[in-house]
Coordinates of C-alpha atoms in Angstrom, one line a residue:
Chain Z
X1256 CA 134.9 166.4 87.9
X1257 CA 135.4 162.5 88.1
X1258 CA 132.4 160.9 89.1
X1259 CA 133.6 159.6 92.7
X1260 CA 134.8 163.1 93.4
X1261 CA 131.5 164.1 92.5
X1262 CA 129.7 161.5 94.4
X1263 CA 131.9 161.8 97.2
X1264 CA 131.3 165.4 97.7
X1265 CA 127.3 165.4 97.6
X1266 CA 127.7 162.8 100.6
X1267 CA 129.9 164.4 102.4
X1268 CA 127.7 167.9 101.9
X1269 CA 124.9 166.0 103.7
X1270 CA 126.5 164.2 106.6
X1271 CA 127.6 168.2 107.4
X1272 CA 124.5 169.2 107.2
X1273 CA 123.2 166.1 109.8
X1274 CA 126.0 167.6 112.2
X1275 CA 125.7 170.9 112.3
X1276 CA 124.7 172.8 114.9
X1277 CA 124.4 172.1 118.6
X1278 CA 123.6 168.2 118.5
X1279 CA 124.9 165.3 120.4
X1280 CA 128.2 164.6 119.6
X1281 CA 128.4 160.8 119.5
X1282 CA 125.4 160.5 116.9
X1283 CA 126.7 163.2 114.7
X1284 CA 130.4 161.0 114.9
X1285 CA 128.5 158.0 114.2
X1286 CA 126.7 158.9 110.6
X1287 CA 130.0 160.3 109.4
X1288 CA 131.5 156.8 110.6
X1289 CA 128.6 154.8 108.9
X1290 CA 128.7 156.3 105.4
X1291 CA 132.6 156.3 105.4
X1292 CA 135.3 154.5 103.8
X1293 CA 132.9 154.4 100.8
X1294 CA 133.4 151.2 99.5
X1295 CA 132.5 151.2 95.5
X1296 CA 129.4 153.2 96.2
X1297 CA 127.8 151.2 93.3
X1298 CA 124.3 152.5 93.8
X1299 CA 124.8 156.4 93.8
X1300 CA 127.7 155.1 91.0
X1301 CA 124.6 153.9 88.6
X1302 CA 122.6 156.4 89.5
X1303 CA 124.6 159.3 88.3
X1304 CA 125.4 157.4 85.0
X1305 CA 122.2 156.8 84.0
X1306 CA 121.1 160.4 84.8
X1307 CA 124.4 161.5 82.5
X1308 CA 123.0 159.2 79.6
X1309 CA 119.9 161.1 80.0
X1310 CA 121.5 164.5 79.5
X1311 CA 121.9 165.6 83.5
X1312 CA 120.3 169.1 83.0
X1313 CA 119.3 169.4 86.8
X1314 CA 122.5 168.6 88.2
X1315 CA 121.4 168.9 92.0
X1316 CA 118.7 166.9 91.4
X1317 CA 121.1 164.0 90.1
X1318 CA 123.6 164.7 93.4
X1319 CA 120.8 164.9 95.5
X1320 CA 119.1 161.2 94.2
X1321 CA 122.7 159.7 94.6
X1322 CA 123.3 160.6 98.1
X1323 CA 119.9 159.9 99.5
X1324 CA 120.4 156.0 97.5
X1325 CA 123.6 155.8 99.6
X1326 CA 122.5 156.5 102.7
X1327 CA 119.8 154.7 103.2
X1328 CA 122.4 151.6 101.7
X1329 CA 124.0 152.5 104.7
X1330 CA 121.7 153.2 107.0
X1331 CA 120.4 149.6 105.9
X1332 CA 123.9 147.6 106.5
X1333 CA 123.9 149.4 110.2
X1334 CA 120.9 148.3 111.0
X1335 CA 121.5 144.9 109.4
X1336 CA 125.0 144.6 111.5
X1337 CA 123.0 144.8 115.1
X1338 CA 123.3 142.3 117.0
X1339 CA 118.8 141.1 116.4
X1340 CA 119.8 140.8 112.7
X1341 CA 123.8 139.8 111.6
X1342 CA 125.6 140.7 115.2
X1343 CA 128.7 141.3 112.6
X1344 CA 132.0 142.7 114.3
X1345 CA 133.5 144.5 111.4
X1346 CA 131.7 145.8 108.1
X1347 CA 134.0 147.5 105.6
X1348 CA 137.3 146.3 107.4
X1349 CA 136.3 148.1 110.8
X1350 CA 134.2 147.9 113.6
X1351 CA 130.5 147.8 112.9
X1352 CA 128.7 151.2 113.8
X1353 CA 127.0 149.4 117.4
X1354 CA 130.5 147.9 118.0
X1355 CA 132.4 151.4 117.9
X1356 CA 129.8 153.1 119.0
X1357 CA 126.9 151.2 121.1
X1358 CA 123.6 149.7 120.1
X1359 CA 121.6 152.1 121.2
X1360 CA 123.8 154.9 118.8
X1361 CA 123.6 152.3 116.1
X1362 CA 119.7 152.3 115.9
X1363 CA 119.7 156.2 115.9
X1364 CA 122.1 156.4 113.4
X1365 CA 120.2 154.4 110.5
X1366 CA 117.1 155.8 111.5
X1367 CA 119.0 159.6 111.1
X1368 CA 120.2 158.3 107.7
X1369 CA 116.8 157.4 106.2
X1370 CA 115.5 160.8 107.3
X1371 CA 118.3 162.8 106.2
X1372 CA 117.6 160.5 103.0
X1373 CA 114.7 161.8 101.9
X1374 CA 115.3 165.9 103.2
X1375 CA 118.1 165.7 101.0
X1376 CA 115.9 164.9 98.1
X1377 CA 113.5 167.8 99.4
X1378 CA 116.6 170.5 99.3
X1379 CA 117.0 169.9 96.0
X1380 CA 113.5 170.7 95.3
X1381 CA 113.9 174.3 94.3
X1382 CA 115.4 173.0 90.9
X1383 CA 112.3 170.9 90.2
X1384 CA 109.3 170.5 92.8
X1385 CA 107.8 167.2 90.5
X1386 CA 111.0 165.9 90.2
X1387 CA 111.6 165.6 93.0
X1388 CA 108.3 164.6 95.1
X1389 CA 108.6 161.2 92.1
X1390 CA 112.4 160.8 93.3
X1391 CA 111.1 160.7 97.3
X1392 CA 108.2 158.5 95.7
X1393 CA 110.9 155.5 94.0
X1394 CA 113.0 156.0 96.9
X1395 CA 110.4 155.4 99.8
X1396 CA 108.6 152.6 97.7
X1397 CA 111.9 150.8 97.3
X1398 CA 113.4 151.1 100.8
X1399 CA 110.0 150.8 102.9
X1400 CA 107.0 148.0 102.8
X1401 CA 105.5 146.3 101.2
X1402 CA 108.3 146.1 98.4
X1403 CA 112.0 147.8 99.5
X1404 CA 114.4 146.7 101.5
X1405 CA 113.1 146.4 104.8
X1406 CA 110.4 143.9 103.1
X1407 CA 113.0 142.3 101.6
X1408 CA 114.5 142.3 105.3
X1409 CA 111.2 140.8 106.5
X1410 CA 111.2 138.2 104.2
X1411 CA 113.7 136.5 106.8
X1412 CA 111.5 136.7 109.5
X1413 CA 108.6 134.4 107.9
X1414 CA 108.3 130.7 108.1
X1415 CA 107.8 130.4 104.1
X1416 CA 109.8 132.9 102.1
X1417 CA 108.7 133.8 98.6
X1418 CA 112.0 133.8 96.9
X1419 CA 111.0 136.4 93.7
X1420 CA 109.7 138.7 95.8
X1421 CA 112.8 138.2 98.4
X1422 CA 115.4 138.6 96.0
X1423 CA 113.4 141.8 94.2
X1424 CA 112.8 143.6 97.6
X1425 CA 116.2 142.7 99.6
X1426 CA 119.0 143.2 96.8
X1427 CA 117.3 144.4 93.6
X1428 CA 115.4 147.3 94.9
X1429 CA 117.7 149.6 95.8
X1430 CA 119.3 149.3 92.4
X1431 CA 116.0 149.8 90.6
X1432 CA 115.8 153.0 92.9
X1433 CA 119.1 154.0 91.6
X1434 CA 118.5 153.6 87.6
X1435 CA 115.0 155.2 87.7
X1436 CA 116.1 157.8 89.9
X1437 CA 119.1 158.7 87.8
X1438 CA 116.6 158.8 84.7
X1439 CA 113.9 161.4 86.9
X1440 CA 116.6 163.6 87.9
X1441 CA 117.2 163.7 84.3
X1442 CA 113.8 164.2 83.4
X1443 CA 113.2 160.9 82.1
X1444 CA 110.5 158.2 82.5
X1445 CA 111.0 155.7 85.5
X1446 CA 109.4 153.1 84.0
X1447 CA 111.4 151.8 81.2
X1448 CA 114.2 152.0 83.4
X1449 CA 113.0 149.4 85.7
X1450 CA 114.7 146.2 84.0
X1451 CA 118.1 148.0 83.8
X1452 CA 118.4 147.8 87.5
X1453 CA 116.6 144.6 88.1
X1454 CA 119.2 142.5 86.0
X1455 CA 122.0 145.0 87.8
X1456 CA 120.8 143.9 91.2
X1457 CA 120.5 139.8 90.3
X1458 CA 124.3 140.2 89.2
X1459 CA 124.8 142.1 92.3
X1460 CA 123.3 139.2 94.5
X1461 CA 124.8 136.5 92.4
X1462 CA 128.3 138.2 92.8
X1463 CA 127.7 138.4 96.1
X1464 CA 126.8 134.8 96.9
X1465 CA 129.8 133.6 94.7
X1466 CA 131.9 136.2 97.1
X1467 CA 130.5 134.9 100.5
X1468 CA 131.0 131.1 99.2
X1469 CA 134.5 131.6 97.5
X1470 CA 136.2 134.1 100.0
X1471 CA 137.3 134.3 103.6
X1472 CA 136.8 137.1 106.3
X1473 CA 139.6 139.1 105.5
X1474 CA 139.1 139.7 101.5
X1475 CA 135.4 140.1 102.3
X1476 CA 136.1 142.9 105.0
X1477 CA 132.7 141.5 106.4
X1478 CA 132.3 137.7 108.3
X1479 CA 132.1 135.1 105.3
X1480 CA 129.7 132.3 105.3
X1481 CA 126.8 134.7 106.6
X1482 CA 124.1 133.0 104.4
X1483 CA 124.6 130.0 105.0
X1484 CA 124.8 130.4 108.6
X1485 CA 121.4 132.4 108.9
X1486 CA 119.4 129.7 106.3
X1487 CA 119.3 132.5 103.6
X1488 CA 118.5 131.5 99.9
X1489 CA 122.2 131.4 97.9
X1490 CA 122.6 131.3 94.5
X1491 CA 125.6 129.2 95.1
X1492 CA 123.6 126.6 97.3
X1493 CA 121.2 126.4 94.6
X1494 CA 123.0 126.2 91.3
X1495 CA 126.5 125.4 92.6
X1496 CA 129.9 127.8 91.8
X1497 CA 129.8 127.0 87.8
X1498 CA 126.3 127.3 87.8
X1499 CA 126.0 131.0 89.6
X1500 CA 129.2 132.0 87.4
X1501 CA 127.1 131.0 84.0
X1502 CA 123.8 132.7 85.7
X1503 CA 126.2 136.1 86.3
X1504 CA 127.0 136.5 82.8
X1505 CA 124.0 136.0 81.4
X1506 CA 122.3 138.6 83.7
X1507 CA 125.1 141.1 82.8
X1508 CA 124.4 140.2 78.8
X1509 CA 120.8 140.7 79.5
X1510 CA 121.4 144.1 81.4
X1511 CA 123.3 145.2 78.7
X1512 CA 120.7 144.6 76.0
X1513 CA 117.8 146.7 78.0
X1514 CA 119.3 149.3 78.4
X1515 CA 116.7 152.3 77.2
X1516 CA 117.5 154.2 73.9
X1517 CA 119.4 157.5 75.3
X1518 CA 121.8 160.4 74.6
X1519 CA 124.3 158.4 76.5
X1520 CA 123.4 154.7 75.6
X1521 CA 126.8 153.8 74.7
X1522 CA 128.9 155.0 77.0
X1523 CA 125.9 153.5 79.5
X1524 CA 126.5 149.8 78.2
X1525 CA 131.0 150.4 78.6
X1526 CA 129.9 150.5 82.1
X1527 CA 128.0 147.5 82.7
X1528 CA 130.7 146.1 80.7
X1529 CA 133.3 147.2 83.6
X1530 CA 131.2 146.3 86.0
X1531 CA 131.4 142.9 84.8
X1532 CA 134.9 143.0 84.4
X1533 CA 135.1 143.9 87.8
X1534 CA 133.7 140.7 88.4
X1535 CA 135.8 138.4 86.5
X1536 CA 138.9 138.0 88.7
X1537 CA 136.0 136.4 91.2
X1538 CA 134.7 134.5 88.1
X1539 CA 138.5 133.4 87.6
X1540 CA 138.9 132.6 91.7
X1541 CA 135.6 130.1 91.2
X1542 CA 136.7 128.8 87.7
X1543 CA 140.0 127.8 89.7
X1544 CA 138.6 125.7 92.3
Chain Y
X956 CA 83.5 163.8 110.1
X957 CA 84.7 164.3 113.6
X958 CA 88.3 165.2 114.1
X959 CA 89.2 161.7 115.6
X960 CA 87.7 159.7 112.4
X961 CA 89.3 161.6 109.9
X962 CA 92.6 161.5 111.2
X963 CA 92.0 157.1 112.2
X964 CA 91.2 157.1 108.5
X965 CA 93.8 158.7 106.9
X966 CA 96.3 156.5 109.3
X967 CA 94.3 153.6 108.4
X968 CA 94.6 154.2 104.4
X969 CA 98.4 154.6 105.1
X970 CA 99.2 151.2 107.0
X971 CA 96.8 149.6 104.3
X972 CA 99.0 150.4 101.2
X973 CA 102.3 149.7 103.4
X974 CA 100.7 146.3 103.9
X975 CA 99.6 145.8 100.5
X976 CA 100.4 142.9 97.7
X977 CA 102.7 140.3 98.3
X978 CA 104.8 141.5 101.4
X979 CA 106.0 139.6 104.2
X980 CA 103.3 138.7 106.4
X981 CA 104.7 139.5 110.2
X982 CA 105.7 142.9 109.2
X983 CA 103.0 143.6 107.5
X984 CA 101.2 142.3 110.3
X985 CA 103.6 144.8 112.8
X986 CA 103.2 148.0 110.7
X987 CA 99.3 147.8 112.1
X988 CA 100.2 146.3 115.6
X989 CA 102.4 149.6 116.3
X990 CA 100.2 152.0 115.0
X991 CA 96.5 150.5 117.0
X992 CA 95.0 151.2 119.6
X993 CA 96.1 155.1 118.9
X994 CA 95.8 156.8 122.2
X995 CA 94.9 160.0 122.5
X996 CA 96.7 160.7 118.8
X997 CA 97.6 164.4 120.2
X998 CA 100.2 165.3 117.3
X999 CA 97.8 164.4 114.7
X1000 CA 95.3 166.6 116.3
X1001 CA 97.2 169.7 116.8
X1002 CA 98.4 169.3 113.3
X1003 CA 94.8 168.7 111.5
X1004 CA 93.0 171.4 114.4
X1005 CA 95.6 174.1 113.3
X1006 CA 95.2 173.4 109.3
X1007 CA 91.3 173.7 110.1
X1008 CA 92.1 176.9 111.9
X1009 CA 93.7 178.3 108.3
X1010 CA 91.1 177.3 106.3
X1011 CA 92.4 173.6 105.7
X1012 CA 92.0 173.9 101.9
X1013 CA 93.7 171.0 101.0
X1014 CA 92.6 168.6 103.1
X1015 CA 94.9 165.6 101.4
X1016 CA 97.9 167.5 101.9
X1017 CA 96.1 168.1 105.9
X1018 CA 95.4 164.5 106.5
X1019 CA 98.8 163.3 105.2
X1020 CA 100.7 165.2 107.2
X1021 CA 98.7 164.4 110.2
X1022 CA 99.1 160.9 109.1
X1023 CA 103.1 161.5 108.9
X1024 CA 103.1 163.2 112.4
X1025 CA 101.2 159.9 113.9
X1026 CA 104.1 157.7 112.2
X1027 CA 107.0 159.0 112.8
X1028 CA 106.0 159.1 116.2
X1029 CA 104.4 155.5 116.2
X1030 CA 108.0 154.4 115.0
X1031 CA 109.6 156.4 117.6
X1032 CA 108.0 154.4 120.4
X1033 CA 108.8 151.2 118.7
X1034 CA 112.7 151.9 118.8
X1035 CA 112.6 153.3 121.9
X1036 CA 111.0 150.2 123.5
X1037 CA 114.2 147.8 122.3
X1038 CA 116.0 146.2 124.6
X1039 CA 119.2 148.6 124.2
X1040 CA 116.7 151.6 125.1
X1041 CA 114.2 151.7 127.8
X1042 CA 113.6 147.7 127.0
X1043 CA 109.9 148.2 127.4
X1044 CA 107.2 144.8 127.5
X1045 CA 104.5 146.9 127.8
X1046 CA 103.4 149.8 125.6
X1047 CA 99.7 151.5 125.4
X1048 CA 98.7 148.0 127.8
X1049 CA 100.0 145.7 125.4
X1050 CA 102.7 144.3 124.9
X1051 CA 105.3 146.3 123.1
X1052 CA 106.4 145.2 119.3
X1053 CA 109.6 143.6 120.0
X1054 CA 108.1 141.4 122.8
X1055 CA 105.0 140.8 120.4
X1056 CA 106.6 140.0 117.2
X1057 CA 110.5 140.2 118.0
X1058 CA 113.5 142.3 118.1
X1059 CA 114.3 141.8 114.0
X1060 CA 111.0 143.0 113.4
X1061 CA 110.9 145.6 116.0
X1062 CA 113.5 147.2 114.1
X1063 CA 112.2 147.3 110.6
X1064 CA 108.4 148.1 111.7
X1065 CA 110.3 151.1 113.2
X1066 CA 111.7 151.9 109.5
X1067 CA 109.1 150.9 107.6
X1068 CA 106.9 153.5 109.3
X1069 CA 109.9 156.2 109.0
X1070 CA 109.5 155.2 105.6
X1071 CA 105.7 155.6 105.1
X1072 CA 105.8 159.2 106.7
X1073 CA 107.5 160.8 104.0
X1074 CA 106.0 158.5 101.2
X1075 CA 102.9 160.0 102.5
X1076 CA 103.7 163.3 102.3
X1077 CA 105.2 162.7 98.6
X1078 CA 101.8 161.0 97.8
X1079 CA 99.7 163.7 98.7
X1080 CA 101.9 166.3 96.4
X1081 CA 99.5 166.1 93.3
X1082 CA 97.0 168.7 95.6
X1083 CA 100.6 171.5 95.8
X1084 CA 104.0 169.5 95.1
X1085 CA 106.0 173.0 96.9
X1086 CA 103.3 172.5 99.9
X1087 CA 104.2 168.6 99.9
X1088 CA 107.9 169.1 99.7
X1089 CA 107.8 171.9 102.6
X1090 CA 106.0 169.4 105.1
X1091 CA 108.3 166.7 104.2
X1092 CA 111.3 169.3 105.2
X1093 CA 109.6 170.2 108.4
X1094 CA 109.5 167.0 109.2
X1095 CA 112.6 165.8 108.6
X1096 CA 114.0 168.5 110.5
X1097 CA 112.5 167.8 113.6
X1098 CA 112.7 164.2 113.1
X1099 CA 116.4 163.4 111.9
X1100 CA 119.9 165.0 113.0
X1101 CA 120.9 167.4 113.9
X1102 CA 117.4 168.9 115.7
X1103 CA 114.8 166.2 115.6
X1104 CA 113.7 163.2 117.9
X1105 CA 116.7 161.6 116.8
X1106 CA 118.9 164.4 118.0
X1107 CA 117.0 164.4 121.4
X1108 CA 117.1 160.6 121.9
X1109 CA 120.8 161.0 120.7
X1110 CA 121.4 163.2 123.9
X1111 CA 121.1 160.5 126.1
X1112 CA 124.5 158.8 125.0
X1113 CA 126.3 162.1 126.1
X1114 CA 128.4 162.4 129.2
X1115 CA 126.9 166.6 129.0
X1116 CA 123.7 167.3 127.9
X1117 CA 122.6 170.3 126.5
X1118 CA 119.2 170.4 128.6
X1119 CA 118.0 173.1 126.1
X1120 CA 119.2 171.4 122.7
X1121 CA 117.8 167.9 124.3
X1122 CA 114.0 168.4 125.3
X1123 CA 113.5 170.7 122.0
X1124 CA 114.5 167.8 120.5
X1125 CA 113.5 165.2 122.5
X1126 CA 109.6 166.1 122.8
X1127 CA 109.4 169.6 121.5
X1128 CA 110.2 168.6 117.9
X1129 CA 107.3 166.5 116.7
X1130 CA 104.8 169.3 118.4
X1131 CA 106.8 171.8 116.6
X1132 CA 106.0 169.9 113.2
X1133 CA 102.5 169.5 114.2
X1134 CA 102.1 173.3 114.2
X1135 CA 104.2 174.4 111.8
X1136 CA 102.7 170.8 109.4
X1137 CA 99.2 172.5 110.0
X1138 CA 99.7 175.5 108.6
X1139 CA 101.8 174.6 105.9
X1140 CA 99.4 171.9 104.7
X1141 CA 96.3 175.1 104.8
X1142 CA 98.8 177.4 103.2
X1143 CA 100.3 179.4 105.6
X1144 CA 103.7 180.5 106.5
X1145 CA 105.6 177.8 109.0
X1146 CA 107.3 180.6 111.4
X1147 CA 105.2 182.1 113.3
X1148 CA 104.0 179.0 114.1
X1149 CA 106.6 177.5 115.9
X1150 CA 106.3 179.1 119.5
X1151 CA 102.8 177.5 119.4
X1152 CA 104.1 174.0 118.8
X1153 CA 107.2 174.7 121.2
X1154 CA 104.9 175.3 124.5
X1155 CA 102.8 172.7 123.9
X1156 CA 105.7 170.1 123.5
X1157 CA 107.1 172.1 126.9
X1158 CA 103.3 171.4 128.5
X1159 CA 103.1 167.8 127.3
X1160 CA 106.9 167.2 128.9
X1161 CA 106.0 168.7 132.0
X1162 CA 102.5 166.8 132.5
X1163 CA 104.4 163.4 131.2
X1164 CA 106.9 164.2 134.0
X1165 CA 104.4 164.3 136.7
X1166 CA 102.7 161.2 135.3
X1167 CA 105.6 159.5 135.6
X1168 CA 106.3 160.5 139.0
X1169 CA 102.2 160.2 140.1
X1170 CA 100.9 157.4 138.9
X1171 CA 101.8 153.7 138.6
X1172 CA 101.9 151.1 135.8
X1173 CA 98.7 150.1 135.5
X1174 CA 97.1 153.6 135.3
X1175 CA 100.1 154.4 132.8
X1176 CA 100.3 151.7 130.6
X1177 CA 103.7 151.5 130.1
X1178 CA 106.5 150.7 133.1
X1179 CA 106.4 153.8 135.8
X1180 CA 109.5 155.9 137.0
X1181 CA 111.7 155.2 133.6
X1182 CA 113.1 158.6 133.6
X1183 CA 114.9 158.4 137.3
X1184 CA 115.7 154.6 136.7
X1185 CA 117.6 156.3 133.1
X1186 CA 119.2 159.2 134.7
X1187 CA 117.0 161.2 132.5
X1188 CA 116.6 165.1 133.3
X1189 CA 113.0 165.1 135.0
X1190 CA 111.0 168.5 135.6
X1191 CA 109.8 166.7 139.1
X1192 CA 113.1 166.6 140.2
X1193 CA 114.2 169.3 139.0
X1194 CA 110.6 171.9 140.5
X1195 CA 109.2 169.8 142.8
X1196 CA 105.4 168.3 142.2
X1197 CA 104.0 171.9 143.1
X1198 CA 106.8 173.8 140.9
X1199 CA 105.9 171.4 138.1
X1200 CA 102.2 172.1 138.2
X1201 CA 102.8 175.3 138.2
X1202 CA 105.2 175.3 135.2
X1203 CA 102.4 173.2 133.6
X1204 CA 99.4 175.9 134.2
X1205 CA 102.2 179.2 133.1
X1206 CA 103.2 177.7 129.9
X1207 CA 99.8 176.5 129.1
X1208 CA 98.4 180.3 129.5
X1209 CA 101.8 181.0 127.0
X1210 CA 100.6 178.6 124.4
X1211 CA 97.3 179.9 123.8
X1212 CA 98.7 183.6 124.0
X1213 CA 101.1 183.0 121.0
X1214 CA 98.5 181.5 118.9
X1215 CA 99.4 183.7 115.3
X1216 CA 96.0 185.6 114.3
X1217 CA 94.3 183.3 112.0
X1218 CA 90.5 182.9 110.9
X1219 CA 90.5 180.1 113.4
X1220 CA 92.3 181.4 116.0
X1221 CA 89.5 181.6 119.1
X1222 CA 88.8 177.8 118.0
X1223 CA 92.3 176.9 118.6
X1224 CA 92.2 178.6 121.8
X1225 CA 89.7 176.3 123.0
X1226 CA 91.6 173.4 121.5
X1227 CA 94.5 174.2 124.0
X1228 CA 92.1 175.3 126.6
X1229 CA 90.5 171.5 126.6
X1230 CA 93.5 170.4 126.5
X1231 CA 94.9 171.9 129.7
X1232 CA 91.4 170.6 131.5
X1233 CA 92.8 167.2 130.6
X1234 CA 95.6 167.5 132.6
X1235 CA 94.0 168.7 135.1
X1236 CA 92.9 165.5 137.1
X1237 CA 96.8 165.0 136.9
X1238 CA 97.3 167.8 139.0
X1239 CA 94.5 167.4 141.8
X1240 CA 96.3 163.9 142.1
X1241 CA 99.5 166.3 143.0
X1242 CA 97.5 168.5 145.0
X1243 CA 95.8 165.5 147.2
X1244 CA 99.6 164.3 147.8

């Protein structure tokens, strides 16, 4: 099976099983709504390739870990989208979840996606009950306080922002989540997996500033010029478009080279390497300017 | 220890290590702000009086899933008191955590401690990882989609609501859990546990319901007459202040008949008996009207 069909399917498996029954309609539309079109699902993406590298001999453990990484990256860009935090109108070239659906829905929706987060890692218990209490462990510690993504969230809200720790917590934890969980599905250490996604998530974040300073509204499917308009820290604003194109490579190189020894080490590192090639036609758009 | 220190300690130990290290300092600062003073701490209670009722033989796994109980609920209020829900400024006499700290914040505090209720749980797995992973299931059930608080609160966007499906949901759920957590957490089978946790969710809806309709703000703490200013289904309106009461006093008797035999049991009974003398001033105000 191709990894997004795979990927694709666990999700879907999920948001069922947050519908089913008697519940209230609208809510049970919504989390379908807020977890598709997909996007590049790049978290649940790495995830599932690390825990291949590493052998994938509990497979629903691996399905499981990749899901619950997506939703809560979902359940984070809803919440993110209200009108307290972004106010955006569109998010993945359509409404955002409290424009189609209504503020009130919105809130209830991310909050149903972080619970359904972690029960999803609890189904898959049965394979491996260790396993999977260390999976719910990586995932709470990078999505809640004092270091995941809501700190990284509540960075914003402070008068003096520590810029390490905002940039570890807001971008890079969920992809930390998402290498160390795809090595504990597999029955791997977390620990030595730790750097992989830290140097993932910097690109990610340097990517993304180039992105929100290079393109416009309709190739972003998301407003443009969001960072600059809410006084957040941009790689761009600091280093300038050559600058943040040189600082991408290098943390794509440097990814590369930690990647832990593995069954699957090689075919790991080809895609980083597509990952980064991914990236060039944006390196290309800034190298034009 | 008394019941009430334990179960302030074991909350207190939580919002500590979600506060810990370098974090932002608001949030850090809400997490404790929304969780203090604890009122009467009633799920936490049931959940920790029924564990001691089975023998409580792990208390870790006991206090963290009283701890969990008190969070998810904690963050329940917080969301519920935003501006696109019952847009509360007061909340336990203070002011509620969006008017105190801000919307932004309001909305992460309400995540973060979603957050920490599971990655308690998942902490306290080294006592009985299967016993860990079953509370954090129980929980999420009655706390996500398509059954739990979220469900319930996810009624009120419906044109029809189930009545049935909605205050099961609504303020059933987390009373469910904090049977069913109890028992679980000493060992015991989840089931036949339920009906327990059901009536006393029923008997804390009814008594809330003739609170809201008896007394004012000040004696309440929070705004008075929300539910018929939200069009919310109200067993006052519904029974009558004398139907109500009585409601109140038959499913009280029905709580502490379906208490499951347990070493415990005429302890628990008393519990629920105690409890039921606390609600009685409630009704002599009904019966003076």
């Amino acid at each position: 099976m191709p990894l997004t069909t795979r990927i694709e399917a666990a999700i879907t498996a999920a948001i069922r099983q947050g519908q089913g029954g008697i519940a209230p309609a609208k809510l049970a539309a919504a989390l379908h709504y807020a977890t598709t079109p997909g996007g590049a699902r790049i978290r649940p993406t790495i995830c599932t390739s690390v825990a291949l590298a590493c052998g994938d001999d509990r497979p629903a453990l691996t399905d499981a870990a990749a899901t619950a990484l997506e939703l809560i990256h979902c359940a984070s860009l809803v919440h993110d989208d209200l009108p307290c935090f972004d106010d955006a109108e569109i998010r993945r070239g359509k409404p955002s979840v409290h424009r189609a659906y209504s503020e009130p829905l919105a809130v209830l929706a991310g909050d149903s996606l972080i619970v359904m987060a972690f029960d999803t890692l609890a189904r898959a218990a049965p394979q491996d009950a260790m396993r999977a209490v260390e999976l719910i462990r990586i995932l709470a510690a990078r999505t809640g306080m004092p270091h995941g993504i809501c700190a990284g969230q509540g960075w914003e809200s402070e008068p003096k922002i520590d810029l390490s720790a905002y940039h570890r917590a807001k971008t890079g934890a969920l992809f930390i989540a998402a290498t160390q969980m795809g090595a504990v599905a597999a029955g791997q250490d977390a620990e030595p997996w730790e750097e992989l996604g830290a140097r993932i998530g910097e690109a990610f974040q340097v990517a993304d500033d180039l992105r929100d300073a290079l393109l416009d509204e309709d190739a972003l499917g998301k407003p443009a010029g969001q960072d600059g308009l809410h006084g957040r820290p941009n790689a761009v604003a600091q280093l300038g478009v050559d600058g943040a194109v040189k600082r991408l490579t290098d943390i794509l190189g440097g990814a590369i080279a930690s990647i832990p020894s593995c069954p699957g080490e090689a075919a790991l590192a080809a895609m980083v390497r597509q990952y980064a090639e991914r990236l060039t036609p944006l390196t290309q758009t800034a190298r034009a300017r």
